Protein backbone atom coordinates (compact mmCIF):
# COMPACT_ATOMS: atom_id res chain seq x y z
CA UNK A 1 0.00 0.00 0.00
CA UNK A 2 1.41 3.41 -0.97
CA UNK A 3 1.84 6.24 1.54
CA UNK A 4 -0.96 8.20 -0.19
CA UNK A 5 -3.36 5.33 0.18
CA UNK A 6 -2.45 4.89 3.82
CA UNK A 7 -3.39 8.51 4.37
CA UNK A 8 -6.50 8.37 2.15
CA UNK A 9 -9.97 8.55 3.69
CA UNK A 10 -11.76 5.26 4.14
CA UNK A 11 -15.11 4.66 2.42
CA UNK A 12 -17.42 1.76 3.22
CA UNK A 13 -19.88 1.05 0.42
CA UNK A 14 -22.81 -1.33 0.77
CA UNK A 15 -24.11 -3.04 -2.35
CA UNK A 16 -20.71 -2.66 -4.00
CA UNK A 17 -21.08 -5.79 -6.13
CA UNK A 18 -22.85 -4.04 -9.03
CA UNK A 19 -24.36 -0.85 -10.44
CA UNK A 20 -24.05 2.39 -8.50
CA UNK A 21 -22.17 0.80 -5.58
CA UNK A 22 -19.46 -0.73 -7.77
CA UNK A 23 -19.11 2.50 -9.79
CA UNK A 24 -18.85 4.52 -6.56
CA UNK A 25 -16.12 2.20 -5.30
CA UNK A 26 -14.14 2.69 -8.52
CA UNK A 27 -14.64 6.44 -8.46
CA UNK A 28 -13.66 6.92 -4.80
CA UNK A 29 -10.69 4.57 -5.11
CA UNK A 30 -9.48 6.57 -8.13
CA UNK A 31 -9.80 9.71 -5.98
CA UNK A 32 -7.44 8.22 -3.37
CA UNK A 33 -9.89 6.63 -0.93
CA UNK A 34 -9.34 3.25 0.61
CA UNK A 35 -12.55 1.31 0.04
CA UNK A 36 -14.35 -1.52 1.82
CA UNK A 37 -16.73 -3.27 -0.55
CA UNK A 38 -19.73 -4.92 1.11
CA UNK A 39 -22.29 -7.19 -0.59
CA UNK A 40 -23.70 -10.70 -0.44
CA UNK A 41 -22.17 -11.79 -3.76
CA UNK A 42 -18.68 -12.33 -2.41
CA UNK A 43 -17.21 -13.39 -5.76
CA UNK A 44 -18.16 -10.05 -7.28
CA UNK A 45 -16.77 -7.84 -4.53
CA UNK A 46 -13.60 -9.95 -4.42
CA UNK A 47 -13.16 -9.51 -8.18
CA UNK A 48 -13.66 -5.74 -7.83
CA UNK A 49 -11.20 -5.54 -4.90
CA UNK A 50 -8.65 -7.46 -7.00
CA UNK A 51 -9.23 -5.09 -9.93
CA UNK A 52 -8.72 -2.03 -7.70
CA UNK A 53 -5.67 -3.49 -5.95
CA UNK A 54 -4.05 -1.78 -2.98
CA UNK A 55 -6.47 -0.02 -0.66
CA UNK A 56 -9.52 -2.15 -1.49
CA UNK A 57 -11.01 -4.96 0.58
CA UNK A 58 -14.03 -7.17 -0.07
CA UNK A 59 -16.34 -8.10 2.79
CA UNK A 60 -19.23 -10.51 2.54
CA UNK A 61 -22.16 -8.92 4.36
CA UNK A 62 -25.94 -8.94 4.13
CA UNK A 63 -27.31 -5.62 5.41
CA UNK A 64 -30.22 -7.46 7.04
CA UNK A 65 -27.75 -9.36 9.25
CA UNK A 66 -26.56 -7.09 12.08
CA UNK A 67 -23.94 -9.61 13.21
CA UNK A 68 -22.34 -9.57 9.77
CA UNK A 69 -22.31 -5.75 9.82
CA UNK A 70 -20.66 -5.69 13.26
CA UNK A 71 -18.01 -8.12 11.98
CA UNK A 72 -17.54 -5.92 8.89
CA UNK A 73 -17.08 -2.80 11.04
CA UNK A 74 -14.49 -4.63 13.17
CA UNK A 75 -12.62 -5.74 10.04
CA UNK A 76 -12.59 -2.22 8.58
CA UNK A 77 -11.32 -0.84 11.90
CA UNK A 78 -8.60 -3.46 12.05
CA UNK A 79 -7.46 -3.18 8.42
CA UNK A 80 -8.00 0.52 7.71
CA UNK A 81 -8.11 2.07 11.19
CA UNK A 82 -11.70 3.32 10.90
CA UNK A 83 -14.38 4.64 8.56
CA UNK A 84 -14.65 8.20 7.22
CA UNK A 85 -17.44 7.71 4.70
CA UNK A 86 -20.36 5.29 4.73
CA UNK A 87 -22.37 4.97 1.51
CA UNK A 88 -25.70 3.26 2.21
CA UNK A 89 -26.36 2.04 -1.31
CA UNK A 90 -27.61 -1.57 -1.00
CA UNK A 91 -31.16 -1.81 -2.28
CA UNK A 92 -33.80 -3.77 -4.11
CA UNK A 93 -36.69 -2.45 -6.19
CA UNK A 94 -39.36 -5.14 -6.30
CA UNK A 95 -42.14 -3.31 -8.13
CA UNK A 96 -45.58 -4.69 -8.97
CA UNK A 97 -49.28 -4.21 -8.33
CA UNK A 98 -50.10 -3.99 -4.62
CA UNK A 99 -51.33 -7.43 -3.57
CA UNK A 100 -50.86 -10.17 -0.99
CA UNK A 101 -48.82 -12.12 -3.54
CA UNK A 102 -46.08 -9.52 -3.25
CA UNK A 103 -45.94 -9.52 0.55
CA UNK A 104 -42.50 -11.15 0.74
CA UNK A 105 -41.18 -8.45 -1.59
CA UNK A 106 -42.57 -5.73 0.70
CA UNK A 107 -40.82 -7.14 3.73
CA UNK A 108 -37.57 -7.57 1.82
CA UNK A 109 -37.55 -4.00 0.49
CA UNK A 110 -38.17 -2.56 3.94
CA UNK A 111 -35.55 -4.84 5.53
CA UNK A 112 -32.87 -4.10 2.91
CA UNK A 113 -33.52 -0.52 1.76
CA UNK A 114 -34.65 1.06 5.01
CA UNK A 115 -33.75 -1.10 8.01
CA UNK A 116 -30.54 -2.20 6.30
CA UNK A 117 -29.37 1.40 5.94
CA UNK A 118 -30.44 2.27 9.48
CA UNK A 119 -28.67 -0.76 10.95
CA UNK A 120 -25.47 -0.23 8.94
CA UNK A 121 -25.38 3.37 10.13
CA UNK A 122 -25.86 2.62 13.83
CA UNK A 123 -23.16 -0.06 13.58
CA UNK A 124 -20.63 2.28 11.90
CA UNK A 125 -21.64 5.50 13.70
CA UNK A 126 -18.85 5.56 16.29
CA UNK A 127 -16.25 5.15 13.55
CA UNK A 128 -17.86 7.93 11.46
CA UNK A 129 -17.91 10.28 14.45
CA UNK A 130 -14.25 9.64 15.26
CA UNK A 131 -12.80 11.88 12.60
CA UNK A 132 -15.65 13.97 11.18
CA UNK A 133 -17.34 11.52 8.87
CA UNK A 134 -19.67 11.56 5.90
CA UNK A 135 -22.85 9.56 5.59
CA UNK A 136 -24.22 9.22 2.05
CA UNK A 137 -27.68 7.71 1.70
CA UNK A 138 -28.81 6.60 -1.74
CA UNK A 139 -32.47 7.49 -2.00
CA UNK A 140 -34.32 8.02 -5.29
CA UNK A 141 -36.81 10.23 -7.08
CA UNK A 142 -39.13 7.54 -5.66
CA UNK A 143 -38.46 9.25 -2.33
CA UNK A 144 -40.42 12.24 -3.62
CA UNK A 145 -42.89 10.87 -6.19
CA UNK A 146 -44.76 7.58 -5.77
CA UNK A 147 -45.91 5.94 -8.99
CA UNK A 148 -48.41 3.12 -9.58
CA UNK A 149 -46.84 -0.22 -8.63
CA UNK A 150 -44.03 1.31 -6.63
CA UNK A 151 -45.78 2.01 -3.33
CA UNK A 152 -43.60 0.04 -0.93
CA UNK A 153 -40.37 0.83 -2.80
CA UNK A 154 -41.35 4.52 -2.58
CA UNK A 155 -42.18 4.06 1.11
CA UNK A 156 -38.62 2.86 1.74
CA UNK A 157 -37.14 5.84 -0.11
CA UNK A 158 -39.53 8.36 1.52
CA UNK A 159 -38.40 6.69 4.75
CA UNK A 160 -34.73 7.17 3.88
CA UNK A 161 -35.41 10.85 3.20
CA UNK A 162 -37.23 11.49 6.49
CA UNK A 163 -34.65 9.59 8.53
CA UNK A 164 -31.78 11.35 6.74
CA UNK A 165 -33.31 14.78 7.33
CA UNK A 166 -33.45 14.12 11.05
CA UNK A 167 -29.91 12.71 11.12
CA UNK A 168 -28.61 15.66 9.10
CA UNK A 169 -29.66 17.94 11.93
CA UNK A 170 -28.78 15.58 14.77
CA UNK A 171 -25.27 14.52 13.72
CA UNK A 172 -23.83 17.94 12.98
CA UNK A 173 -21.03 18.87 13.36
CA UNK A 174 -19.50 15.36 13.67
CA UNK A 175 -21.05 13.75 10.61
CA UNK A 176 -22.27 15.37 7.39
CA UNK A 177 -25.32 13.67 5.88
CA UNK A 178 -25.85 13.72 2.09
CA UNK A 179 -28.85 12.27 0.27
CA UNK A 180 -28.58 11.29 -3.41
CA UNK A 181 -31.83 10.92 -5.36
CA UNK A 182 -31.18 9.47 -8.83
CA UNK A 183 -33.85 8.93 -11.48
CA UNK A 184 -33.66 5.92 -13.83
CA UNK A 185 -30.06 4.66 -13.95
CA UNK A 186 -28.92 1.82 -16.24
CA UNK A 187 -28.15 -1.00 -13.76
CA UNK A 188 -29.38 -4.52 -13.05
CA UNK A 189 -31.88 -3.16 -10.47
CA UNK A 190 -35.08 -4.09 -12.45
CA UNK A 191 -33.87 -7.61 -13.22
CA UNK A 192 -34.67 -8.70 -9.65
CA UNK A 193 -38.37 -7.74 -9.88
CA UNK A 194 -40.39 -10.88 -9.15
CA UNK A 195 -43.65 -9.78 -10.84
CA UNK A 196 -43.14 -10.96 -14.42
CA UNK A 197 -45.08 -8.33 -16.40
CA UNK A 198 -43.70 -5.50 -14.28
CA UNK A 199 -40.14 -6.80 -14.72
CA UNK A 200 -40.53 -6.86 -18.50
CA UNK A 201 -41.93 -3.31 -18.55
CA UNK A 202 -39.25 -1.97 -16.20
CA UNK A 203 -36.48 -3.63 -18.21
CA UNK A 204 -37.66 -1.88 -21.37
CA UNK A 205 -37.42 1.43 -19.55
CA UNK A 206 -34.00 0.64 -18.05
CA UNK A 207 -32.65 -0.62 -21.40
CA UNK A 208 -32.94 2.92 -22.78
CA UNK A 209 -31.80 4.72 -19.62
CA UNK A 210 -29.23 7.37 -20.43
CA UNK A 211 -27.89 7.99 -16.94
CA UNK A 212 -25.15 5.53 -16.00
CA UNK A 213 -23.96 4.26 -12.64
CA UNK A 214 -20.71 6.13 -13.34
CA UNK A 215 -22.66 9.41 -13.63
CA UNK A 216 -24.13 8.89 -10.16
CA UNK A 217 -20.74 7.85 -8.76
CA UNK A 218 -19.24 11.09 -10.07
CA UNK A 219 -21.90 13.10 -8.26
CA UNK A 220 -21.19 11.22 -5.01
CA UNK A 221 -17.44 11.81 -5.33
CA UNK A 222 -18.07 15.49 -6.11
CA UNK A 223 -20.36 15.95 -3.09
CA UNK A 224 -17.78 14.35 -0.81
CA UNK A 225 -15.00 16.66 -1.94
CA UNK A 226 -17.00 19.82 -1.21
CA UNK A 227 -16.01 21.74 1.91
CA UNK A 228 -18.15 21.07 4.95
CA UNK A 229 -20.33 24.15 5.41
CA UNK A 230 -22.07 23.51 8.66
CA UNK A 231 -25.51 24.94 9.15
CA UNK A 232 -24.70 26.91 12.28
CA UNK A 233 -28.36 27.70 12.98
CA UNK A 234 -29.06 23.97 13.32
CA UNK A 235 -26.44 23.74 16.05
CA UNK A 236 -27.58 26.91 17.81
CA UNK A 237 -31.16 25.67 17.87
CA UNK A 238 -30.16 22.87 20.24
CA UNK A 239 -30.74 23.51 23.93
CA UNK A 240 -27.44 24.48 25.57
CA UNK A 241 -25.31 21.56 26.64
CA UNK A 242 -27.57 18.95 25.10
CA UNK A 243 -26.84 16.58 22.29
CA UNK A 244 -30.14 17.41 20.65
P1 LIG B 1 -28.03 -3.03 -8.44
O1 LIG B 1 -29.07 -4.08 -8.44
O2 LIG B 1 -27.02 -3.01 -9.50
O3 LIG B 1 -27.28 -2.96 -7.03
C1 LIG B 1 -27.91 -3.25 -5.83
C2 LIG B 1 -26.86 -3.65 -4.82
O4 LIG B 1 -27.50 -3.90 -3.57
C3 LIG B 1 -26.11 -4.91 -5.23
O5 LIG B 1 -24.73 -4.69 -5.08
C4 LIG B 1 -26.59 -5.94 -4.23
O6 LIG B 1 -25.52 -6.82 -3.87
C5 LIG B 1 -26.94 -5.07 -3.03
N1 LIG B 1 -27.87 -5.74 -2.13
C6 LIG B 1 -29.14 -6.15 -2.36
N2 LIG B 1 -29.63 -6.77 -1.29
C7 LIG B 1 -28.65 -6.74 -0.35
C8 LIG B 1 -28.56 -7.22 0.97
N3 LIG B 1 -29.57 -7.86 1.59
N4 LIG B 1 -27.39 -7.02 1.65
C9 LIG B 1 -26.36 -6.39 1.06
N5 LIG B 1 -26.40 -5.91 -0.19
C10 LIG B 1 -27.54 -6.09 -0.88
O7 LIG B 1 -28.87 -1.64 -8.48
P2 LIG B 1 -28.44 -0.11 -8.40
O8 LIG B 1 -26.99 0.05 -8.45
O9 LIG B 1 -29.28 0.59 -9.36
O10 LIG B 1 -29.00 0.25 -6.94
C11 LIG B 1 -28.21 0.81 -5.92
C12 LIG B 1 -29.08 1.77 -5.11
O11 LIG B 1 -29.50 2.84 -5.93
C13 LIG B 1 -30.36 1.14 -4.55
O12 LIG B 1 -30.55 1.60 -3.22
C14 LIG B 1 -31.44 1.68 -5.46
O13 LIG B 1 -32.68 1.75 -4.82
C15 LIG B 1 -30.88 3.07 -5.76
N6 LIG B 1 -31.41 3.70 -6.95
C16 LIG B 1 -31.26 3.12 -8.18
C17 LIG B 1 -31.81 3.72 -9.28
C18 LIG B 1 -31.75 3.11 -10.64
O14 LIG B 1 -32.51 3.55 -11.51
N7 LIG B 1 -30.89 2.13 -10.90
C19 LIG B 1 -32.52 5.01 -9.18
C20 LIG B 1 -32.58 5.54 -7.85
C21 LIG B 1 -32.04 4.90 -6.79
P3 LIG B 1 -25.66 -8.40 -3.58
O15 LIG B 1 -26.83 -8.88 -4.37
O16 LIG B 1 -24.34 -8.94 -4.05
O17 LIG B 1 -25.82 -8.48 -2.11
Coordinates of C-alpha atoms and ligand atoms in Angstrom, one line a residue:
X1 CA 0.0 0.0 0.0
X2 CA 1.4 3.4 -1.0
X3 CA 1.8 6.2 1.5
X4 CA -1.0 8.2 -0.2
X5 CA -3.4 5.3 0.2
X6 CA -2.4 4.9 3.8
X7 CA -3.4 8.5 4.4
X8 CA -6.5 8.4 2.2
X9 CA -10.0 8.5 3.7
X10 CA -11.8 5.3 4.1
X11 CA -15.1 4.7 2.4
X12 CA -17.4 1.8 3.2
X13 CA -19.9 1.1 0.4
X14 CA -22.8 -1.3 0.8
X15 CA -24.1 -3.0 -2.3
X16 CA -20.7 -2.7 -4.0
X17 CA -21.1 -5.8 -6.1
X18 CA -22.9 -4.0 -9.0
X19 CA -24.4 -0.8 -10.4
X20 CA -24.0 2.4 -8.5
X21 CA -22.2 0.8 -5.6
X22 CA -19.5 -0.7 -7.8
X23 CA -19.1 2.5 -9.8
X24 CA -18.8 4.5 -6.6
X25 CA -16.1 2.2 -5.3
X26 CA -14.1 2.7 -8.5
X27 CA -14.6 6.4 -8.5
X28 CA -13.7 6.9 -4.8
X29 CA -10.7 4.6 -5.1
X30 CA -9.5 6.6 -8.1
X31 CA -9.8 9.7 -6.0
X32 CA -7.4 8.2 -3.4
X33 CA -9.9 6.6 -0.9
X34 CA -9.3 3.3 0.6
X35 CA -12.6 1.3 0.0
X36 CA -14.3 -1.5 1.8
X37 CA -16.7 -3.3 -0.5
X38 CA -19.7 -4.9 1.1
X39 CA -22.3 -7.2 -0.6
X40 CA -23.7 -10.7 -0.4
X41 CA -22.2 -11.8 -3.8
X42 CA -18.7 -12.3 -2.4
X43 CA -17.2 -13.4 -5.8
X44 CA -18.2 -10.1 -7.3
X45 CA -16.8 -7.8 -4.5
X46 CA -13.6 -9.9 -4.4
X47 CA -13.2 -9.5 -8.2
X48 CA -13.7 -5.7 -7.8
X49 CA -11.2 -5.5 -4.9
X50 CA -8.6 -7.5 -7.0
X51 CA -9.2 -5.1 -9.9
X52 CA -8.7 -2.0 -7.7
X53 CA -5.7 -3.5 -6.0
X54 CA -4.1 -1.8 -3.0
X55 CA -6.5 0.0 -0.7
X56 CA -9.5 -2.1 -1.5
X57 CA -11.0 -5.0 0.6
X58 CA -14.0 -7.2 -0.1
X59 CA -16.3 -8.1 2.8
X60 CA -19.2 -10.5 2.5
X61 CA -22.2 -8.9 4.4
X62 CA -25.9 -8.9 4.1
X63 CA -27.3 -5.6 5.4
X64 CA -30.2 -7.5 7.0
X65 CA -27.7 -9.4 9.3
X66 CA -26.6 -7.1 12.1
X67 CA -23.9 -9.6 13.2
X68 CA -22.3 -9.6 9.8
X69 CA -22.3 -5.8 9.8
X70 CA -20.7 -5.7 13.3
X71 CA -18.0 -8.1 12.0
X72 CA -17.5 -5.9 8.9
X73 CA -17.1 -2.8 11.0
X74 CA -14.5 -4.6 13.2
X75 CA -12.6 -5.7 10.0
X76 CA -12.6 -2.2 8.6
X77 CA -11.3 -0.8 11.9
X78 CA -8.6 -3.5 12.1
X79 CA -7.5 -3.2 8.4
X80 CA -8.0 0.5 7.7
X81 CA -8.1 2.1 11.2
X82 CA -11.7 3.3 10.9
X83 CA -14.4 4.6 8.6
X84 CA -14.6 8.2 7.2
X85 CA -17.4 7.7 4.7
X86 CA -20.4 5.3 4.7
X87 CA -22.4 5.0 1.5
X88 CA -25.7 3.3 2.2
X89 CA -26.4 2.0 -1.3
X90 CA -27.6 -1.6 -1.0
X91 CA -31.2 -1.8 -2.3
X92 CA -33.8 -3.8 -4.1
X93 CA -36.7 -2.5 -6.2
X94 CA -39.4 -5.1 -6.3
X95 CA -42.1 -3.3 -8.1
X96 CA -45.6 -4.7 -9.0
X97 CA -49.3 -4.2 -8.3
X98 CA -50.1 -4.0 -4.6
X99 CA -51.3 -7.4 -3.6
X100 CA -50.9 -10.2 -1.0
X101 CA -48.8 -12.1 -3.5
X102 CA -46.1 -9.5 -3.3
X103 CA -45.9 -9.5 0.6
X104 CA -42.5 -11.1 0.7
X105 CA -41.2 -8.4 -1.6
X106 CA -42.6 -5.7 0.7
X107 CA -40.8 -7.1 3.7
X108 CA -37.6 -7.6 1.8
X109 CA -37.6 -4.0 0.5
X110 CA -38.2 -2.6 3.9
X111 CA -35.6 -4.8 5.5
X112 CA -32.9 -4.1 2.9
X113 CA -33.5 -0.5 1.8
X114 CA -34.6 1.1 5.0
X115 CA -33.8 -1.1 8.0
X116 CA -30.5 -2.2 6.3
X117 CA -29.4 1.4 5.9
X118 CA -30.4 2.3 9.5
X119 CA -28.7 -0.8 11.0
X120 CA -25.5 -0.2 8.9
X121 CA -25.4 3.4 10.1
X122 CA -25.9 2.6 13.8
X123 CA -23.2 -0.1 13.6
X124 CA -20.6 2.3 11.9
X125 CA -21.6 5.5 13.7
X126 CA -18.8 5.6 16.3
X127 CA -16.2 5.2 13.5
X128 CA -17.9 7.9 11.5
X129 CA -17.9 10.3 14.5
X130 CA -14.2 9.6 15.3
X131 CA -12.8 11.9 12.6
X132 CA -15.7 14.0 11.2
X133 CA -17.3 11.5 8.9
X134 CA -19.7 11.6 5.9
X135 CA -22.9 9.6 5.6
X136 CA -24.2 9.2 2.0
X137 CA -27.7 7.7 1.7
X138 CA -28.8 6.6 -1.7
X139 CA -32.5 7.5 -2.0
X140 CA -34.3 8.0 -5.3
X141 CA -36.8 10.2 -7.1
X142 CA -39.1 7.5 -5.7
X143 CA -38.5 9.3 -2.3
X144 CA -40.4 12.2 -3.6
X145 CA -42.9 10.9 -6.2
X146 CA -44.8 7.6 -5.8
X147 CA -45.9 5.9 -9.0
X148 CA -48.4 3.1 -9.6
X149 CA -46.8 -0.2 -8.6
X150 CA -44.0 1.3 -6.6
X151 CA -45.8 2.0 -3.3
X152 CA -43.6 0.0 -0.9
X153 CA -40.4 0.8 -2.8
X154 CA -41.3 4.5 -2.6
X155 CA -42.2 4.1 1.1
X156 CA -38.6 2.9 1.7
X157 CA -37.1 5.8 -0.1
X158 CA -39.5 8.4 1.5
X159 CA -38.4 6.7 4.8
X160 CA -34.7 7.2 3.9
X161 CA -35.4 10.9 3.2
X162 CA -37.2 11.5 6.5
X163 CA -34.7 9.6 8.5
X164 CA -31.8 11.4 6.7
X165 CA -33.3 14.8 7.3
X166 CA -33.5 14.1 11.0
X167 CA -29.9 12.7 11.1
X168 CA -28.6 15.7 9.1
X169 CA -29.7 17.9 11.9
X170 CA -28.8 15.6 14.8
X171 CA -25.3 14.5 13.7
X172 CA -23.8 17.9 13.0
X173 CA -21.0 18.9 13.4
X174 CA -19.5 15.4 13.7
X175 CA -21.1 13.7 10.6
X176 CA -22.3 15.4 7.4
X177 CA -25.3 13.7 5.9
X178 CA -25.9 13.7 2.1
X179 CA -28.8 12.3 0.3
X180 CA -28.6 11.3 -3.4
X181 CA -31.8 10.9 -5.4
X182 CA -31.2 9.5 -8.8
X183 CA -33.9 8.9 -11.5
X184 CA -33.7 5.9 -13.8
X185 CA -30.1 4.7 -13.9
X186 CA -28.9 1.8 -16.2
X187 CA -28.1 -1.0 -13.8
X188 CA -29.4 -4.5 -13.1
X189 CA -31.9 -3.2 -10.5
X190 CA -35.1 -4.1 -12.4
X191 CA -33.9 -7.6 -13.2
X192 CA -34.7 -8.7 -9.6
X193 CA -38.4 -7.7 -9.9
X194 CA -40.4 -10.9 -9.2
X195 CA -43.7 -9.8 -10.8
X196 CA -43.1 -11.0 -14.4
X197 CA -45.1 -8.3 -16.4
X198 CA -43.7 -5.5 -14.3
X199 CA -40.1 -6.8 -14.7
X200 CA -40.5 -6.9 -18.5
X201 CA -41.9 -3.3 -18.5
X202 CA -39.3 -2.0 -16.2
X203 CA -36.5 -3.6 -18.2
X204 CA -37.7 -1.9 -21.4
X205 CA -37.4 1.4 -19.5
X206 CA -34.0 0.6 -18.1
X207 CA -32.6 -0.6 -21.4
X208 CA -32.9 2.9 -22.8
X209 CA -31.8 4.7 -19.6
X210 CA -29.2 7.4 -20.4
X211 CA -27.9 8.0 -16.9
X212 CA -25.2 5.5 -16.0
X213 CA -24.0 4.3 -12.6
X214 CA -20.7 6.1 -13.3
X215 CA -22.7 9.4 -13.6
X216 CA -24.1 8.9 -10.2
X217 CA -20.7 7.8 -8.8
X218 CA -19.2 11.1 -10.1
X219 CA -21.9 13.1 -8.3
X220 CA -21.2 11.2 -5.0
X221 CA -17.4 11.8 -5.3
X222 CA -18.1 15.5 -6.1
X223 CA -20.4 16.0 -3.1
X224 CA -17.8 14.4 -0.8
X225 CA -15.0 16.7 -1.9
X226 CA -17.0 19.8 -1.2
X227 CA -16.0 21.7 1.9
X228 CA -18.1 21.1 5.0
X229 CA -20.3 24.1 5.4
X230 CA -22.1 23.5 8.7
X231 CA -25.5 24.9 9.1
X232 CA -24.7 26.9 12.3
X233 CA -28.4 27.7 13.0
X234 CA -29.1 24.0 13.3
X235 CA -26.4 23.7 16.1
X236 CA -27.6 26.9 17.8
X237 CA -31.2 25.7 17.9
X238 CA -30.2 22.9 20.2
X239 CA -30.7 23.5 23.9
X240 CA -27.4 24.5 25.6
X241 CA -25.3 21.6 26.6
X242 CA -27.6 19.0 25.1
X243 CA -26.8 16.6 22.3
X244 CA -30.1 17.4 20.7
Ligands
LIG1 P1 -28.0 -3.0 -8.4 O1 -29.1 -4.1 -8.4 O2 -27.0 -3.0 -9.5 O3 -27.3 -3.0 -7.0 C1 -27.9 -3.3 -5.8 C2 -26.9 -3.6 -4.8 O4 -27.5 -3.9 -3.6 C3 -26.1 -4.9 -5.2 O5 -24.7 -4.7 -5.1 C4 -26.6 -5.9 -4.2 O6 -25.5 -6.8 -3.9 C5 -26.9 -5.1 -3.0 N1 -27.9 -5.7 -2.1 C6 -29.1 -6.2 -2.4 N2 -29.6 -6.8 -1.3 C7 -28.7 -6.7 -0.4 C8 -28.6 -7.2 1.0 N3 -29.6 -7.9 1.6 N4 -27.4 -7.0 1.7 C9 -26.4 -6.4 1.1 N5 -26.4 -5.9 -0.2 C10 -27.5 -6.1 -0.9 O7 -28.9 -1.6 -8.5 P2 -28.4 -0.1 -8.4 O8 -27.0 0.1 -8.5 O9 -29.3 0.6 -9.4 O10 -29.0 0.3 -6.9 C11 -28.2 0.8 -5.9 C12 -29.1 1.8 -5.1 O11 -29.5 2.8 -5.9 C13 -30.4 1.1 -4.6 O12 -30.6 1.6 -3.2 C14 -31.4 1.7 -5.5 O13 -32.7 1.8 -4.8 C15 -30.9 3.1 -5.8 N6 -31.4 3.7 -6.9 C16 -31.3 3.1 -8.2 C17 -31.8 3.7 -9.3 C18 -31.8 3.1 -10.6 O14 -32.5 3.5 -11.5 N7 -30.9 2.1 -10.9 C19 -32.5 5.0 -9.2 C20 -32.6 5.5 -7.9 C21 -32.0 4.9 -6.8 P3 -25.7 -8.4 -3.6 O15 -26.8 -8.9 -4.4 O16 -24.3 -8.9 -4.1 O17 -25.8 -8.5 -2.1

